[in-house]
Short mmCIF file of C-alpha atoms in Angstrom, two decimals:
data_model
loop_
_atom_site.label_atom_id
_atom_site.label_comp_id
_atom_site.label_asym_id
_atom_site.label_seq_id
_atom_site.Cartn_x
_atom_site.Cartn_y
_atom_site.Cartn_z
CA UNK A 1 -5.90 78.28 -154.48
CA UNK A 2 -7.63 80.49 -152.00
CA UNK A 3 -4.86 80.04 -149.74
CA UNK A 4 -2.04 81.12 -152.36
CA UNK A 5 -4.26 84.25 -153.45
CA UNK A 6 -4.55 85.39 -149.49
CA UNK A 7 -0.90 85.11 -148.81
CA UNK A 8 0.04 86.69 -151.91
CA UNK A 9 -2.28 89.66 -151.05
CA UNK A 10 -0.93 89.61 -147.23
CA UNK A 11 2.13 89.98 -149.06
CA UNK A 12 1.33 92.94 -151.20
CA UNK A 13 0.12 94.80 -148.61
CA UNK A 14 2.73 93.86 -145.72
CA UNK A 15 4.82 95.27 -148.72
CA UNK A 16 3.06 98.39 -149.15
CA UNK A 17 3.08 99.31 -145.56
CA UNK A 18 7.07 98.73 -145.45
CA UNK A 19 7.57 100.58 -148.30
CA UNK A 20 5.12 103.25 -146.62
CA UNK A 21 7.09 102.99 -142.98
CA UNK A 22 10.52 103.55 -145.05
CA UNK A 23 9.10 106.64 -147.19
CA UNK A 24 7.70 107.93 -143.58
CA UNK A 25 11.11 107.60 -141.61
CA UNK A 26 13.00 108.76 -144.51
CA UNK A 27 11.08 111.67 -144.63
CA UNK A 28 11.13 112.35 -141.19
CA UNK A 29 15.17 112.46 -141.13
CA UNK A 30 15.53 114.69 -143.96
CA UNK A 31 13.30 116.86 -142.06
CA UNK A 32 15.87 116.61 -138.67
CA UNK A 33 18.71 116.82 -141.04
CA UNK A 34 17.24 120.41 -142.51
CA UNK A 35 16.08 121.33 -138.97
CA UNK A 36 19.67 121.30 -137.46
CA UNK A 37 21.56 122.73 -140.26
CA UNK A 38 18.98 125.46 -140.07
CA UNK A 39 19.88 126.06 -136.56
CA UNK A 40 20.65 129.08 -134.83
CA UNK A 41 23.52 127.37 -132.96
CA UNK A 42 24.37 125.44 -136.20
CA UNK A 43 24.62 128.87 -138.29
CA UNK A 44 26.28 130.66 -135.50
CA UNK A 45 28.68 128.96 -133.03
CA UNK A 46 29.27 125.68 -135.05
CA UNK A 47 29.61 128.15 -138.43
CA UNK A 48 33.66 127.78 -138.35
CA UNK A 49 33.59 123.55 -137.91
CA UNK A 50 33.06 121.68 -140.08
CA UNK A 51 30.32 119.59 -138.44
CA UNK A 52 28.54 116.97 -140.59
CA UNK A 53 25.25 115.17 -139.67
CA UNK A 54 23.30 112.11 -140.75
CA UNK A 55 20.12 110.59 -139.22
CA UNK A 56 18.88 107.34 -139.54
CA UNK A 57 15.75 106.12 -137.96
CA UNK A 58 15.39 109.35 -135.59
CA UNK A 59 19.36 107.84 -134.44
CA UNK A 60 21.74 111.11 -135.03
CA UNK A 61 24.80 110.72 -135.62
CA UNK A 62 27.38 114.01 -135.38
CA UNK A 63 31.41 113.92 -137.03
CA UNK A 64 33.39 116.48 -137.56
CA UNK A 65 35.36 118.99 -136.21
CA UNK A 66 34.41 121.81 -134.09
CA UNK A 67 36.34 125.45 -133.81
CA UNK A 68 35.91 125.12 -129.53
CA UNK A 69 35.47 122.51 -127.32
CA UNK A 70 32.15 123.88 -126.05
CA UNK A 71 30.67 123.63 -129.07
CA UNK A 72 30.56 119.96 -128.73
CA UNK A 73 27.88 120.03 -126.10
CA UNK A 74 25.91 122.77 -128.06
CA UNK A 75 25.67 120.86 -131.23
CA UNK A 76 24.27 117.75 -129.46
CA UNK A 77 22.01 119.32 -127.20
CA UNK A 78 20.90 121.32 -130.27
CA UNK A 79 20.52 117.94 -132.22
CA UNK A 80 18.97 115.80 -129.20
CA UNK A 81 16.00 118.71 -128.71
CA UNK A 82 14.57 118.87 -132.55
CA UNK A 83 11.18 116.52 -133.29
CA UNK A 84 11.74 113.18 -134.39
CA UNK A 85 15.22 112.50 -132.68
CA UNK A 86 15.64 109.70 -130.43
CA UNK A 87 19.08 109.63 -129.75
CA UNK A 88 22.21 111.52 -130.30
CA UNK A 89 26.07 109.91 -131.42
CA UNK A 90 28.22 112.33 -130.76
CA UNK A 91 31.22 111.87 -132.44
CA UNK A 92 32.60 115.32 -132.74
CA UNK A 93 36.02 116.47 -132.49
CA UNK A 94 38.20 119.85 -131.41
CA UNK A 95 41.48 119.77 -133.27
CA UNK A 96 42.77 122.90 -131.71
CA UNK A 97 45.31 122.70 -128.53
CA UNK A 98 43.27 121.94 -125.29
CA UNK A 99 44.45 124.23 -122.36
CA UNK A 100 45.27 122.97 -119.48
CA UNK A 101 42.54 122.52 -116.80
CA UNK A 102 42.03 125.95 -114.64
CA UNK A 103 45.03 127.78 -116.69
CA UNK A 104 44.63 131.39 -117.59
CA UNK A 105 43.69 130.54 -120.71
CA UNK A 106 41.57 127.97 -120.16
CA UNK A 107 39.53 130.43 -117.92
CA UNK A 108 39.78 132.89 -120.57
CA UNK A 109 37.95 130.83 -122.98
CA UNK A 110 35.24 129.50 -120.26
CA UNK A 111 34.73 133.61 -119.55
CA UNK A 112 34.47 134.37 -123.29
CA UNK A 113 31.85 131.01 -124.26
CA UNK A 114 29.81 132.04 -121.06
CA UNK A 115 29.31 135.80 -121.87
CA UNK A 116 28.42 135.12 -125.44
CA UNK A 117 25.26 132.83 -124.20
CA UNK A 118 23.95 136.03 -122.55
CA UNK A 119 22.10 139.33 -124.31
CA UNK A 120 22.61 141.46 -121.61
CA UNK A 121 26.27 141.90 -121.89
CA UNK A 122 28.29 143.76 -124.91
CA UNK A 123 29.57 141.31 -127.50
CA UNK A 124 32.85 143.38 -127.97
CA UNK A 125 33.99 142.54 -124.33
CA UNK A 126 37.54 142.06 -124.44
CA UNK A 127 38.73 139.27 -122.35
CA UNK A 128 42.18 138.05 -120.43
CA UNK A 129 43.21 136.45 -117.57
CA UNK A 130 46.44 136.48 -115.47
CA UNK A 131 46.83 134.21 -112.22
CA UNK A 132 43.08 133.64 -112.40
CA UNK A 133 42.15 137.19 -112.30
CA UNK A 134 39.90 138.05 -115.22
CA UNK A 135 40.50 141.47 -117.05
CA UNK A 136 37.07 142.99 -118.97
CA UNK A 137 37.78 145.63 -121.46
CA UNK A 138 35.82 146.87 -124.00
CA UNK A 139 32.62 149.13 -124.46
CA UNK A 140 29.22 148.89 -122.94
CA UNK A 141 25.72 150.58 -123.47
CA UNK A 142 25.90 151.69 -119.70
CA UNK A 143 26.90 151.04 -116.22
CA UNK A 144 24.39 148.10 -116.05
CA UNK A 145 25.54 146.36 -118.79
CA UNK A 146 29.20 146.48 -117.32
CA UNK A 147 28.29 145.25 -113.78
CA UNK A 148 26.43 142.26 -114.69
CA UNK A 149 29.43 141.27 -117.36
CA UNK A 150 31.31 141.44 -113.77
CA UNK A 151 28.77 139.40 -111.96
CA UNK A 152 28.63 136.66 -114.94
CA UNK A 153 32.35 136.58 -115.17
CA UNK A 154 32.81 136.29 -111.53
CA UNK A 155 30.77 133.03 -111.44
CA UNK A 156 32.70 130.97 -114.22
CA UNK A 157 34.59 128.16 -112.39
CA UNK A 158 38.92 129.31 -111.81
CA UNK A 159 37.97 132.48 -111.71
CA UNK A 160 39.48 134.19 -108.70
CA UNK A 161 38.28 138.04 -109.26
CA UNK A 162 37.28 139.69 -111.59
CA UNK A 163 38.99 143.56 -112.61
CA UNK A 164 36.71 145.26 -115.05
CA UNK A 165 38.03 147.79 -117.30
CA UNK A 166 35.19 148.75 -119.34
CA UNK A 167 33.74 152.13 -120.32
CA UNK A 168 30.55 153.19 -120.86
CA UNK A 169 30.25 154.27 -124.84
CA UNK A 170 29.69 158.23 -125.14
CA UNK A 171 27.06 157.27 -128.02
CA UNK A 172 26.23 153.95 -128.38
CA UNK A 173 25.88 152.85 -132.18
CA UNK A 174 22.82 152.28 -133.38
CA UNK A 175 23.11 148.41 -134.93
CA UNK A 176 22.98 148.15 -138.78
CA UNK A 177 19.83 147.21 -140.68
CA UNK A 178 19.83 143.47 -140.95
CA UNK A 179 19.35 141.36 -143.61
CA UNK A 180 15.75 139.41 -144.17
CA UNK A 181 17.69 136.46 -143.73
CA UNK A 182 20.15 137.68 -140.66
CA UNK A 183 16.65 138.92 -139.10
CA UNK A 184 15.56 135.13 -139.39
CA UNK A 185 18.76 133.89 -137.67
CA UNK A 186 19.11 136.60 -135.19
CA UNK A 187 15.69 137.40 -133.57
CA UNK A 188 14.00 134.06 -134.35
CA UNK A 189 15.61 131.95 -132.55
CA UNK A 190 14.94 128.30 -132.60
CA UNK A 191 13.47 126.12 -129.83
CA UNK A 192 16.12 123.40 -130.11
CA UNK A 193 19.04 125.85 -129.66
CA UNK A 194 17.36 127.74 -126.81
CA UNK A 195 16.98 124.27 -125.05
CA UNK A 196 20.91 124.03 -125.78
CA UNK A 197 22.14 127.38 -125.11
CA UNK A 198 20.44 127.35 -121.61
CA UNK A 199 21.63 124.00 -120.34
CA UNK A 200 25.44 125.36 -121.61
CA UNK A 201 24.67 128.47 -119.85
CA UNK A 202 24.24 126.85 -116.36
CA UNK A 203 26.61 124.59 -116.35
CA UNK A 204 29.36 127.58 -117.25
CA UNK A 205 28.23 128.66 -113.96
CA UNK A 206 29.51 127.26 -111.23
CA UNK A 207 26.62 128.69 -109.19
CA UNK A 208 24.31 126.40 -111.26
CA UNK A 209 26.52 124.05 -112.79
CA UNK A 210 25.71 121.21 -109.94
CA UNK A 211 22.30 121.28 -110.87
CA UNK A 212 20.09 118.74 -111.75
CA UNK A 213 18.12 120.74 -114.21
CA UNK A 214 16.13 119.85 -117.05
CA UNK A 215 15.00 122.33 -119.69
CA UNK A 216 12.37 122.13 -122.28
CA UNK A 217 11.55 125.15 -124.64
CA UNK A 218 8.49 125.93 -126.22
CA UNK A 219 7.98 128.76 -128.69
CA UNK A 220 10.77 130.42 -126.95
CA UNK A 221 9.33 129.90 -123.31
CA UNK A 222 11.86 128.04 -121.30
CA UNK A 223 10.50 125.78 -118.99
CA UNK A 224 12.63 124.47 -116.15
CA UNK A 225 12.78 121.15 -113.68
CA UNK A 226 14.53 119.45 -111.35
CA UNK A 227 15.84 119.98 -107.89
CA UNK A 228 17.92 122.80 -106.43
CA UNK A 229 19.93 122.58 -102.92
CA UNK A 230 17.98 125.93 -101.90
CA UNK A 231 15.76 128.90 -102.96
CA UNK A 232 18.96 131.07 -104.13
CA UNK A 233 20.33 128.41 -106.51
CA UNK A 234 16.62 128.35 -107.89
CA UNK A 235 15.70 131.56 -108.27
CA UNK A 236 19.81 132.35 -109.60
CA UNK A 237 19.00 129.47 -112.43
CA UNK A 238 15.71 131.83 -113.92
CA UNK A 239 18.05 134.68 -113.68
CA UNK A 240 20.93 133.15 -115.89
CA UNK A 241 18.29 131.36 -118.17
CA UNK A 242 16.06 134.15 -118.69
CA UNK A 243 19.37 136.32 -120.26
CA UNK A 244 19.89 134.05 -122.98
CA UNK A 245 19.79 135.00 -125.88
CA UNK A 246 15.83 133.93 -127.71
CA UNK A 247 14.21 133.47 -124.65
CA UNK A 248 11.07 135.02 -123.41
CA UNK A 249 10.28 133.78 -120.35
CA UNK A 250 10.78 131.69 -118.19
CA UNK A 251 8.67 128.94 -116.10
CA UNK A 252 10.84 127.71 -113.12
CA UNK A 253 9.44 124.34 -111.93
CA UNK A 254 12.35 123.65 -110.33
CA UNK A 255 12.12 121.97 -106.42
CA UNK A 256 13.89 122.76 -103.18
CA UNK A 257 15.48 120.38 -101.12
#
């Protein structure tokens, strides 16, 4: 008798601790579910997919369709960096026409996704290419602003020079008041997309993009490992992270070989 009463209150609470773990994981992939969809990249670059996500267990699991190519990397980086994930399924997919490898257009699209991951350059940068050589146009804040779009352009993989067209705006407008909500989205960027945007970043570059780097982000502060071939490619990789857009400093633990 005292044997059946133990096993059936093993039981009951072997039960209760199940039902506890389940409650507990469930919980814990809502909460990665309502994390990525609150994304910056999810709200901004992955806005004009149609990306769906599902998490069991921590396991995330991304279908869809994306509006670029890049975006691929972006949303899975995003998704691989929030709390509770263990592992990412990518199984995204970019219904557009793929470019050819090192085309003009295919460079024109590496120039456009590379400047948008930077703050210091104008978002209304106009961009073409022809035989490999990149055309800027467009309007910038100042001189500044216009030489560095050169340098970043310049350093995008099939790009053979770079002829910059811009002009320097006579009065540069003043941005509109933003929205409590755009605010949110715009300024506060999250951790997990930082994290993302800064691993794309470098490996648009094809200064950095042989690096073994890893990033980590932590209220905004980019932190960054790994090994570079010398103290150039190390200091360059600070340089391009620290211009992306959210982040406000950076910690470069990178190593020299």
């Amino acid at each position: 008798m005292e044997k059946t009463m133990y096993r059936i209150l093993l039981l009951a609470v072997l039960g209760s601790l199940l039902l506890i773990n389940v409650s507990f994981a469930s919980e814990t992939d809502d909460r990665i579910i309502a994390s990525a969809k609150e994304s910056y990249v999810f709200k901004t670059f992955l806005k004009n997919g149609d990306v769906k996500i599902q998490s069991k267990d921590g396991v995330v699991t991304l279908s869809g369709t994306v509006a670029e190519e890049s975006h691929k990397l972006l949303a899975q980086e995003t998704a691989a960096n929030l709390p509770g994930v263990k592992s990412v399924n990518n199984e995204l997919e970019f219904k557009g026409e793929r470019p050819a490898e090192m085309s003009d257009a295919w460079i024109t699209l590496k120039v456009k996704s590379t400047l948008l991951f930077h703050r210091s350059v104008s978002a209304m940068t106009e961009v073409s290419t022809q035989d490999g050589i990149v055309i800027l146009k467009g309007e910038a804040d100042n001189q500044a602003q216009i030489d560095l779009t050169t340098a970043y352009a310049r350093d995008v993989e099939g790009v053979k020079e770079v002829m910059n067209e811009m002009t320097v705006a006579k009065t540069p407008e003043k941005p509109a008041e933003k929205k409590p909500e755009e605010k949110t989205v715009g300024d506060k960027i999250d951790d997990a997309s930082i994290t993302a945007l800064v691993k794309a970043a470098l490996l648009s570059h094809r200064s950095t993009s042989g690096l073994n780097t890893k990033v980590e982000t932590s209220d905004a502060v980019v932190t960054l490992s790994g090994v570079a071939k010398n103290a150039a490619e190390k200091e360059l990789a600070a340089k391009y992270a620290g211009d992306v857009k959210g982040v406000k400093n950076v910690v470069n633990n990178m190593t020299v070989e």
